[in-house]
Short mmCIF file of C-alpha atoms in Angstrom, two decimals:
data_model
loop_
_atom_site.label_atom_id
_atom_site.label_comp_id
_atom_site.label_asym_id
_atom_site.label_seq_id
_atom_site.Cartn_x
_atom_site.Cartn_y
_atom_site.Cartn_z
CA UNK A 1 14.54 28.54 -61.92
CA UNK A 2 11.36 27.76 -63.86
CA UNK A 3 10.20 30.24 -66.43
CA UNK A 4 7.18 32.46 -64.91
CA UNK A 5 5.42 35.58 -65.42
CA UNK A 6 7.00 38.83 -64.56
CA UNK A 7 6.67 39.45 -60.79
CA UNK A 8 4.66 42.35 -59.50
CA UNK A 9 6.71 45.08 -57.94
CA UNK A 10 5.19 44.99 -54.55
CA UNK A 11 6.12 41.08 -54.53
CA UNK A 12 9.42 42.62 -55.31
CA UNK A 13 9.87 44.86 -52.86
CA UNK A 14 8.66 42.08 -50.14
CA UNK A 15 11.57 39.91 -51.32
CA UNK A 16 13.95 42.37 -51.22
CA UNK A 17 13.02 43.13 -47.49
CA UNK A 18 12.64 39.71 -46.30
CA UNK A 19 16.59 39.47 -48.12
CA UNK A 20 17.90 42.45 -46.52
CA UNK A 21 16.22 41.70 -43.07
CA UNK A 22 18.05 38.50 -43.02
CA UNK A 23 21.09 39.16 -44.86
CA UNK A 24 22.47 42.32 -42.85
CA UNK A 25 22.50 40.60 -39.64
CA UNK A 26 24.05 37.36 -41.11
CA UNK A 27 26.88 39.37 -42.61
CA UNK A 28 27.79 41.09 -39.22
CA UNK A 29 27.80 37.85 -37.58
CA UNK A 30 30.27 36.24 -40.40
CA UNK A 31 32.43 38.97 -40.29
CA UNK A 32 32.59 38.43 -36.41
CA UNK A 33 33.50 35.02 -36.46
CA UNK A 34 37.14 35.44 -37.88
CA UNK A 35 37.82 38.25 -35.41
CA UNK A 36 38.31 35.33 -32.57
CA UNK A 37 41.57 34.41 -34.48
CA UNK A 38 42.55 37.70 -34.99
CA UNK A 39 42.26 38.83 -31.36
CA UNK A 40 44.08 35.68 -30.39
CA UNK A 41 46.70 36.66 -32.92
CA UNK A 42 47.24 40.30 -31.53
CA UNK A 43 47.39 39.07 -28.01
CA UNK A 44 50.01 36.34 -28.41
CA UNK A 45 51.76 38.30 -30.95
CA UNK A 46 53.46 40.29 -28.03
CA UNK A 47 54.61 37.37 -26.41
CA UNK A 48 56.90 36.29 -29.01
CA UNK A 49 57.35 34.78 -32.67
CA UNK A 50 57.57 30.84 -31.41
CA UNK A 51 53.90 31.63 -29.60
CA UNK A 52 52.61 33.26 -32.81
CA UNK A 53 53.82 30.56 -35.06
CA UNK A 54 52.17 28.10 -32.59
CA UNK A 55 49.04 29.62 -32.69
CA UNK A 56 48.99 29.97 -36.57
CA UNK A 57 49.36 26.09 -36.69
CA UNK A 58 46.83 25.14 -33.94
CA UNK A 59 44.38 27.81 -35.39
CA UNK A 60 44.53 26.33 -39.10
CA UNK A 61 43.87 22.89 -37.30
CA UNK A 62 40.90 24.13 -35.27
CA UNK A 63 39.67 26.16 -38.63
CA UNK A 64 39.69 23.15 -40.57
CA UNK A 65 37.87 20.83 -37.85
CA UNK A 66 35.36 23.12 -37.31
CA UNK A 67 34.78 24.19 -40.91
CA UNK A 68 34.22 20.44 -41.93
CA UNK A 69 30.87 20.47 -39.57
CA UNK A 70 29.41 23.38 -40.85
CA UNK A 71 26.85 21.36 -42.28
CA UNK A 72 25.41 21.33 -38.99
CA UNK A 73 24.19 24.99 -39.82
CA UNK A 74 23.32 24.40 -43.20
CA UNK A 75 21.42 21.19 -42.88
CA UNK A 76 19.44 22.65 -39.79
CA UNK A 77 18.80 25.65 -41.29
CA UNK A 78 16.80 24.14 -44.13
CA UNK A 79 15.08 21.70 -42.10
CA UNK A 80 13.77 24.09 -39.41
CA UNK A 81 12.72 26.59 -42.16
CA UNK A 82 10.46 24.07 -43.73
CA UNK A 83 8.57 23.21 -40.63
CA UNK A 84 8.26 26.87 -40.01
CA UNK A 85 6.97 27.14 -43.53
CA UNK A 86 4.35 24.12 -42.77
CA UNK A 87 3.24 26.25 -39.57
CA UNK A 88 4.56 23.48 -36.97
CA UNK A 89 6.80 25.56 -34.64
CA UNK A 90 7.02 22.66 -32.31
CA UNK A 91 8.32 20.26 -34.86
CA UNK A 92 10.78 22.72 -36.44
CA UNK A 93 12.43 23.37 -32.81
CA UNK A 94 12.35 19.64 -32.19
CA UNK A 95 14.29 19.32 -35.21
CA UNK A 96 16.54 21.80 -34.20
CA UNK A 97 17.23 20.01 -31.02
CA UNK A 98 18.09 16.94 -33.16
CA UNK A 99 21.22 18.79 -34.72
CA UNK A 100 22.43 20.21 -31.23
CA UNK A 101 22.54 16.71 -29.74
CA UNK A 102 24.07 15.54 -32.99
CA UNK A 103 26.71 18.61 -32.43
CA UNK A 104 27.44 17.48 -28.98
CA UNK A 105 28.34 13.89 -30.05
CA UNK A 106 30.47 15.08 -33.01
CA UNK A 107 32.19 17.45 -30.53
CA UNK A 108 32.99 15.02 -28.17
CA UNK A 109 34.45 12.50 -30.73
CA UNK A 110 36.70 15.33 -31.86
CA UNK A 111 37.98 15.83 -28.14
CA UNK A 112 38.75 12.12 -27.81
CA UNK A 113 40.61 12.18 -31.28
CA UNK A 114 42.40 15.55 -30.89
CA UNK A 115 43.97 15.06 -27.31
CA UNK A 116 46.20 12.27 -27.75
CA UNK A 117 47.34 13.02 -31.04
CA UNK A 118 47.68 16.78 -30.70
CA UNK A 119 51.55 16.58 -30.79
CA UNK A 120 51.46 14.47 -34.43
CA UNK A 121 48.67 16.95 -35.81
CA UNK A 122 51.13 19.86 -35.17
CA UNK A 123 53.99 18.03 -36.33
CA UNK A 124 52.29 17.22 -39.61
CA UNK A 125 51.30 20.74 -40.09
CA UNK A 126 54.59 21.76 -40.39
CA UNK A 127 55.18 23.44 -36.95
CA UNK A 128 59.10 24.00 -36.28
CA UNK A 129 60.72 22.21 -33.05
CA UNK A 130 60.49 25.75 -31.13
CA UNK A 131 57.04 26.32 -31.64
CA UNK A 132 55.54 22.90 -31.64
CA UNK A 133 55.06 23.06 -27.88
CA UNK A 134 52.88 26.34 -28.03
CA UNK A 135 50.73 24.65 -30.74
CA UNK A 136 50.44 21.58 -28.54
CA UNK A 137 49.53 23.53 -25.71
CA UNK A 138 46.74 25.75 -27.43
CA UNK A 139 45.36 23.06 -29.70
CA UNK A 140 44.62 20.69 -26.73
CA UNK A 141 43.01 23.40 -24.29
CA UNK A 142 41.00 24.85 -27.50
CA UNK A 143 39.66 21.44 -28.69
CA UNK A 144 37.79 21.19 -24.92
CA UNK A 145 35.86 24.18 -26.58
CA UNK A 146 34.96 22.33 -29.80
CA UNK A 147 31.76 20.63 -28.64
CA UNK A 148 30.70 24.65 -27.73
CA UNK A 149 31.78 25.46 -31.26
CA UNK A 150 29.61 23.16 -32.81
CA UNK A 151 26.54 23.69 -30.88
CA UNK A 152 26.78 27.28 -31.92
CA UNK A 153 26.88 26.01 -35.48
CA UNK A 154 23.83 23.92 -34.79
CA UNK A 155 21.91 26.41 -32.84
CA UNK A 156 22.82 29.02 -35.28
CA UNK A 157 20.91 26.93 -38.08
CA UNK A 158 18.05 26.62 -35.69
CA UNK A 159 17.58 30.33 -35.35
CA UNK A 160 18.13 31.10 -38.92
CA UNK A 161 15.45 28.27 -39.90
CA UNK A 162 13.31 30.31 -37.46
CA UNK A 163 13.71 33.17 -39.92
CA UNK A 164 16.08 35.03 -37.01
CA UNK A 165 19.40 36.11 -38.09
CA UNK A 166 19.63 39.15 -35.34
CA UNK A 167 20.39 37.10 -32.44
CA UNK A 168 23.10 35.00 -33.94
CA UNK A 169 24.44 38.74 -34.76
CA UNK A 170 24.35 39.74 -30.88
CA UNK A 171 25.80 36.43 -29.85
CA UNK A 172 28.86 37.04 -32.02
CA UNK A 173 29.21 40.42 -30.93
CA UNK A 174 29.24 39.43 -27.29
CA UNK A 175 31.47 36.32 -27.80
CA UNK A 176 34.00 38.50 -29.66
CA UNK A 177 33.83 41.25 -26.83
CA UNK A 178 34.35 38.35 -24.24
CA UNK A 179 37.06 36.74 -26.09
CA UNK A 180 39.26 40.17 -26.17
CA UNK A 181 38.70 40.67 -22.66
CA UNK A 182 39.11 37.25 -21.34
CA UNK A 183 42.44 36.94 -23.56
CA UNK A 184 44.14 40.20 -22.15
CA UNK A 185 43.26 39.32 -18.51
CA UNK A 186 44.47 35.67 -18.90
CA UNK A 187 47.76 36.02 -21.00
CA UNK A 188 48.91 39.02 -19.18
CA UNK A 189 47.35 39.53 -15.79
CA UNK A 190 47.13 36.17 -15.03
CA UNK A 191 50.59 35.38 -16.55
CA UNK A 192 49.00 32.16 -18.26
CA UNK A 193 50.74 32.76 -21.87
CA UNK A 194 49.30 30.86 -25.02
CA UNK A 195 47.39 28.65 -22.50
CA UNK A 196 45.34 32.10 -21.11
CA UNK A 197 44.64 32.65 -25.06
CA UNK A 198 43.25 29.39 -25.26
CA UNK A 199 41.11 29.19 -22.28
CA UNK A 200 39.56 32.78 -23.32
CA UNK A 201 38.55 31.52 -26.37
CA UNK A 202 37.11 28.24 -24.72
CA UNK A 203 35.28 30.01 -22.10
CA UNK A 204 34.00 32.59 -24.78
CA UNK A 205 32.89 30.03 -27.12
CA UNK A 206 31.02 27.92 -24.06
CA UNK A 207 29.39 31.00 -22.99
CA UNK A 208 28.00 31.92 -26.77
CA UNK A 209 26.70 27.90 -26.62
CA UNK A 210 25.11 28.69 -23.55
CA UNK A 211 23.26 31.82 -24.76
CA UNK A 212 22.04 29.72 -27.68
CA UNK A 213 20.91 26.99 -25.78
CA UNK A 214 18.98 29.09 -23.42
CA UNK A 215 17.03 30.62 -26.19
CA UNK A 216 16.35 27.37 -28.27
CA UNK A 217 14.98 25.63 -24.85
CA UNK A 218 12.93 28.57 -24.06
CA UNK A 219 11.29 28.50 -27.43
CA UNK A 220 11.09 24.50 -27.04
CA UNK A 221 9.36 25.16 -23.80
CA UNK A 222 6.68 27.63 -25.39
CA UNK A 223 5.74 25.28 -28.22
CA UNK A 224 5.75 22.14 -26.22
CA UNK A 225 8.79 20.58 -28.11
CA UNK A 226 10.91 17.75 -26.54
CA UNK A 227 14.40 18.18 -25.47
CA UNK A 228 15.45 14.78 -25.23
CA UNK A 229 17.65 13.34 -27.63
CA UNK A 230 15.82 11.15 -30.21
CA UNK A 231 18.13 8.43 -31.98
CA UNK A 232 15.93 8.55 -35.09
CA UNK A 233 16.19 12.27 -35.30
CA UNK A 234 19.77 12.44 -34.70
CA UNK A 235 20.43 9.72 -37.13
CA UNK A 236 18.55 11.85 -39.76
CA UNK A 237 20.33 14.78 -39.01
CA UNK A 238 23.53 12.84 -39.70
CA UNK A 239 22.16 11.25 -42.77
CA UNK A 240 21.03 14.69 -44.29
CA UNK A 241 24.62 16.30 -43.40
CA UNK A 242 26.55 13.15 -44.86
CA UNK A 243 26.30 14.95 -48.58
CA UNK A 244 26.90 18.51 -47.41
CA UNK A 245 30.07 17.22 -45.45
CA UNK A 246 31.26 15.91 -48.94
CA UNK A 247 30.59 19.03 -50.64
CA UNK A 248 32.52 20.76 -47.87
CA UNK A 249 35.49 18.72 -47.97
CA UNK A 250 35.37 18.90 -51.86
CA UNK A 251 35.62 22.91 -51.48
CA UNK A 252 38.42 22.55 -49.05
CA UNK A 253 40.46 20.25 -51.32
CA UNK A 254 39.80 23.10 -54.09
CA UNK A 255 41.64 25.59 -51.63
CA UNK A 256 44.20 23.15 -50.35
CA UNK A 257 45.19 22.43 -54.25
CA UNK A 258 45.35 25.88 -54.99
CA UNK A 259 47.54 27.02 -52.14
CA UNK A 260 49.83 23.68 -52.69
CA UNK A 261 50.43 24.97 -56.41
CA UNK A 262 50.98 28.56 -55.34
CA UNK A 263 53.82 27.23 -53.29
CA UNK A 264 55.29 25.40 -56.17
CA UNK A 265 55.74 28.92 -58.05
CA UNK A 266 57.72 30.34 -55.76
CA UNK A 267 57.77 32.15 -52.61
CA UNK A 268 56.51 35.70 -54.16
CA UNK A 269 54.04 33.72 -55.52
CA UNK A 270 52.70 32.03 -52.65
CA UNK A 271 52.71 35.39 -50.69
CA UNK A 272 50.68 37.18 -53.27
CA UNK A 273 48.39 33.99 -53.44
CA UNK A 274 47.85 34.06 -49.56
CA UNK A 275 46.80 38.00 -49.82
CA UNK A 276 44.39 37.46 -52.84
CA UNK A 277 42.82 34.56 -50.82
CA UNK A 278 42.11 36.47 -47.68
CA UNK A 279 40.59 39.10 -49.91
CA UNK A 280 38.53 36.28 -51.84
CA UNK A 281 37.19 34.93 -48.24
CA UNK A 282 36.43 38.41 -47.29
CA UNK A 283 34.19 39.04 -50.36
CA UNK A 284 32.74 35.57 -49.91
CA UNK A 285 31.23 36.54 -46.51
CA UNK A 286 29.21 39.36 -48.07
CA UNK A 287 27.88 36.91 -50.74
CA UNK A 288 27.41 34.26 -48.18
CA UNK A 289 25.16 36.58 -45.98
CA UNK A 290 22.76 36.44 -49.03
CA UNK A 291 23.19 32.91 -49.54
CA UNK A 292 22.15 32.29 -45.72
CA UNK A 293 18.95 34.65 -46.35
CA UNK A 294 18.20 32.13 -49.41
CA UNK A 295 18.57 29.05 -47.13
CA UNK A 296 15.99 30.58 -44.51
CA UNK A 297 13.53 31.85 -47.21
CA UNK A 298 13.36 29.21 -49.63
CA UNK A 299 13.06 26.40 -46.77
CA UNK A 300 10.43 28.32 -45.81
CA UNK A 301 8.15 28.50 -48.81
CA UNK A 302 8.77 25.06 -49.61
CA UNK A 303 7.41 23.98 -46.33
CA UNK A 304 4.64 26.26 -47.00
CA UNK A 305 3.83 24.27 -50.29
CA UNK A 306 4.30 27.54 -52.11
CA UNK A 307 6.23 26.45 -55.13
CA UNK A 308 5.34 29.51 -57.02
CA UNK A 309 6.80 31.94 -54.15
CA UNK A 310 10.06 29.67 -53.80
CA UNK A 311 10.63 29.91 -57.67
CA UNK A 312 10.03 33.96 -57.42
CA UNK A 313 12.30 33.99 -54.58
CA UNK A 314 14.98 32.12 -56.00
CA UNK A 315 14.91 34.69 -59.17
CA UNK A 316 15.23 37.67 -57.36
CA UNK A 317 17.80 36.44 -54.99
CA UNK A 318 20.10 35.44 -57.84
CA UNK A 319 19.56 39.12 -59.51
CA UNK A 320 20.68 40.08 -55.74
CA UNK A 321 23.69 37.84 -56.31
CA UNK A 322 24.74 39.38 -59.83
CA UNK A 323 24.10 42.99 -58.58
CA UNK A 324 26.06 42.13 -55.72
CA UNK A 325 29.04 40.64 -57.26
CA UNK A 326 29.20 43.54 -59.85
CA UNK A 327 29.32 45.83 -56.91
CA UNK A 328 32.12 43.69 -55.25
CA UNK A 329 34.24 43.53 -58.49
CA UNK A 330 34.22 46.98 -59.21
CA UNK A 331 35.54 47.95 -55.42
CA UNK A 332 38.33 45.24 -55.81
CA UNK A 333 39.25 47.16 -59.04
CA UNK A 334 39.16 50.69 -57.39
CA UNK A 335 40.56 49.56 -54.05
CA UNK A 336 43.54 47.83 -55.32
CA UNK A 337 46.01 50.82 -54.96
CA UNK A 338 44.81 51.37 -51.38
CA UNK A 339 44.45 47.47 -50.75
CA UNK A 340 48.00 46.10 -51.82
CA UNK A 341 50.56 48.60 -49.72
CA UNK A 342 48.41 47.49 -46.72
CA UNK A 343 49.95 44.08 -47.25
CA UNK A 344 53.24 44.19 -49.01
CA UNK A 345 55.87 46.69 -50.30
CA UNK A 346 57.68 44.03 -52.31
CA UNK A 347 57.42 44.53 -56.06
CA UNK A 348 58.02 40.76 -56.61
CA UNK A 349 55.00 40.23 -54.80
CA UNK A 350 52.86 43.37 -55.81
CA UNK A 351 53.33 42.80 -59.86
CA UNK A 352 51.41 39.34 -59.93
CA UNK A 353 49.00 40.63 -56.94
CA UNK A 354 48.05 43.74 -59.28
CA UNK A 355 46.84 41.49 -62.34
CA UNK A 356 45.43 38.67 -60.23
CA UNK A 357 43.07 41.04 -58.21
CA UNK A 358 41.72 41.92 -61.58
CA UNK A 359 40.89 38.12 -62.25
CA UNK A 360 39.12 38.25 -58.76
CA UNK A 361 37.18 41.34 -59.77
CA UNK A 362 35.96 39.80 -62.96
CA UNK A 363 34.69 36.54 -61.56
CA UNK A 364 32.74 38.36 -58.59
CA UNK A 365 29.24 38.38 -60.75
CA UNK A 366 29.93 34.65 -61.29
CA UNK A 367 30.49 34.27 -57.46
CA UNK A 368 27.27 36.07 -56.66
CA UNK A 369 25.50 33.34 -58.73
CA UNK A 370 27.26 30.70 -57.32
CA UNK A 371 26.87 31.58 -53.70
CA UNK A 372 22.84 32.55 -54.08
CA UNK A 373 22.11 29.04 -55.98
CA UNK A 374 24.07 27.18 -53.34
CA UNK A 375 22.24 28.58 -50.71
CA UNK A 376 18.99 28.02 -52.57
CA UNK A 377 19.50 24.17 -53.10
CA UNK A 378 20.72 23.99 -49.58
CA UNK A 379 17.29 25.65 -48.57
CA UNK A 380 15.57 23.18 -50.62
CA UNK A 381 17.33 20.14 -48.80
CA UNK A 382 19.12 19.34 -52.05
CA UNK A 383 22.26 18.37 -50.60
CA UNK A 384 23.00 15.15 -52.63
CA UNK A 385 23.08 16.95 -56.07
CA UNK A 386 25.34 19.62 -54.03
CA UNK A 387 27.62 16.96 -53.16
CA UNK A 388 27.94 15.56 -56.77
CA UNK A 389 28.09 18.87 -58.30
CA UNK A 390 30.94 19.71 -55.96
CA UNK A 391 32.73 16.60 -56.91
CA UNK A 392 32.34 17.39 -60.40
CA UNK A 393 34.02 20.78 -59.94
CA UNK A 394 36.83 19.31 -58.26
CA UNK A 395 37.73 16.88 -60.95
CA UNK A 396 37.72 19.79 -63.42
CA UNK A 397 39.64 22.13 -61.20
CA UNK A 398 42.43 19.57 -59.99
CA UNK A 399 43.97 19.08 -63.38
CA UNK A 400 43.75 22.70 -64.53
CA UNK A 401 45.43 23.66 -61.49
CA UNK A 402 48.25 21.06 -61.75
CA UNK A 403 48.87 22.14 -65.12
CA UNK A 404 49.86 25.53 -64.28
CA UNK A 405 53.54 24.94 -63.21
CA UNK A 406 53.86 22.08 -65.63
CA UNK A 407 52.96 24.74 -68.52
CA UNK A 408 55.06 27.50 -66.91
CA UNK A 409 52.31 29.36 -65.75
CA UNK A 410 52.23 32.05 -63.15
CA UNK A 411 49.59 32.96 -60.19
CA UNK A 412 47.32 34.70 -62.71
CA UNK A 413 47.33 31.36 -64.41
CA UNK A 414 46.26 29.60 -61.16
CA UNK A 415 43.67 32.31 -60.56
CA UNK A 416 42.36 31.93 -64.10
CA UNK A 417 42.06 28.11 -62.80
CA UNK A 418 39.99 29.35 -59.83
CA UNK A 419 37.75 31.26 -62.28
CA UNK A 420 37.07 28.03 -64.06
CA UNK A 421 36.11 26.45 -60.81
CA UNK A 422 33.81 28.95 -60.40
CA UNK A 423 32.28 28.82 -63.68
CA UNK A 424 31.82 25.01 -63.62
CA UNK A 425 30.11 25.50 -60.11
CA UNK A 426 27.83 28.16 -61.70
CA UNK A 427 26.68 25.88 -64.43
CA UNK A 428 26.10 22.82 -62.68
CA UNK A 429 23.98 25.00 -60.08
CA UNK A 430 22.22 27.00 -62.90
CA UNK A 431 21.39 23.66 -64.46
CA UNK A 432 19.77 22.28 -61.23
CA UNK A 433 17.90 25.46 -60.28
CA UNK A 434 16.40 25.94 -64.30
CA UNK A 435 15.13 22.22 -64.02
CA UNK A 436 12.91 23.25 -61.01
CA UNK A 437 13.67 19.58 -59.59
CA UNK A 438 15.05 21.19 -56.47
CA UNK A 439 11.14 22.40 -55.82
CA UNK A 440 9.85 19.63 -53.29
CA UNK A 441 7.40 20.86 -51.14
CA UNK A 442 6.19 19.73 -47.72
CA UNK A 443 7.41 19.82 -44.19
CA UNK A 444 10.28 17.79 -44.90
CA UNK A 445 11.92 16.62 -48.23
#
């Protein structure tokens, strides 16, 4: 964030309106996504414990597989937003189509990999012999919907780049509703059991993909953009996504290490850790919504060649991140007496949970800065720096977390290591933002 004169109040209000208009619908869409698994869990839970355990393993595998490719949304948002800023809507949609074609290719590759290896994957994730057949059935059927899931990611990126976060919200709500109805109908009325739940999710995801594709195709025809696959464009999308893939894998490694360390601390600690982690991820949705707005807005400013506007928008969004983090931190502290009884009555779990939630609360302003600057640099297409910064963060976090049980620390110490991780992320991102090197204007970086 380069130094600049104070932004006039009118400009601040303009930035605020843009942020709110993009962030609020984005938040709704983000919250709707995990509801798919929640609906499946609620429906399958009535079939039996073995079925529910099988779903838990399969859902973890699917979530991991799809989250690895989240760069399809992030990279596409930045690339499309730049071209929107440059006033070339035809090229913007063409860029988006390249991302969608890449999503289809990756989805097909995942199907080829998952179908024959499903039993091995289920066993590797620790499914019991009783739950393994259900997990394998759910995984194999649901894998057929992965191309649709990845198309949804890429097409969501296209619409975000076009400064449209409302359509993804409406599609997410429709998909959630259809998934719920299909699950009940296929599981109970058709008597398909866990397979019915998997098919319901596949059909709902395919329906969402069709709606997105219809929207993008209409835009392409309106602006004269080609719909044919372009090898050079697809290759460019893949190359832009590699650094973001490294970033995502490094972040997943942080979460896996934290969970593995918590498991070594004892049953009460791992139970408390899972509760804290679920809250931490819920808070992340609120901050990620502003980050998504950052991606779209920054990409548009840079595409338009407006360096001052991009810098001013960055500063204002960081202010939003800090303020949001403070509010969320206060809410965590105030809601602890209400939140904890929802998950456990065990004193052995509640004791570490009380203090650990304070650590989470204290670090929310830091998280606010991290999420916003992450979004800003993604919008600028600064993927290589983000990858390097996250690898450095992982290198700092891993020994700190692994030292917790060795030094006799507990869950609170582990989450202070998580706080260290967020602080390192904040410092690396802040240094980049302050340098101004991310401000590269033009229709492409």
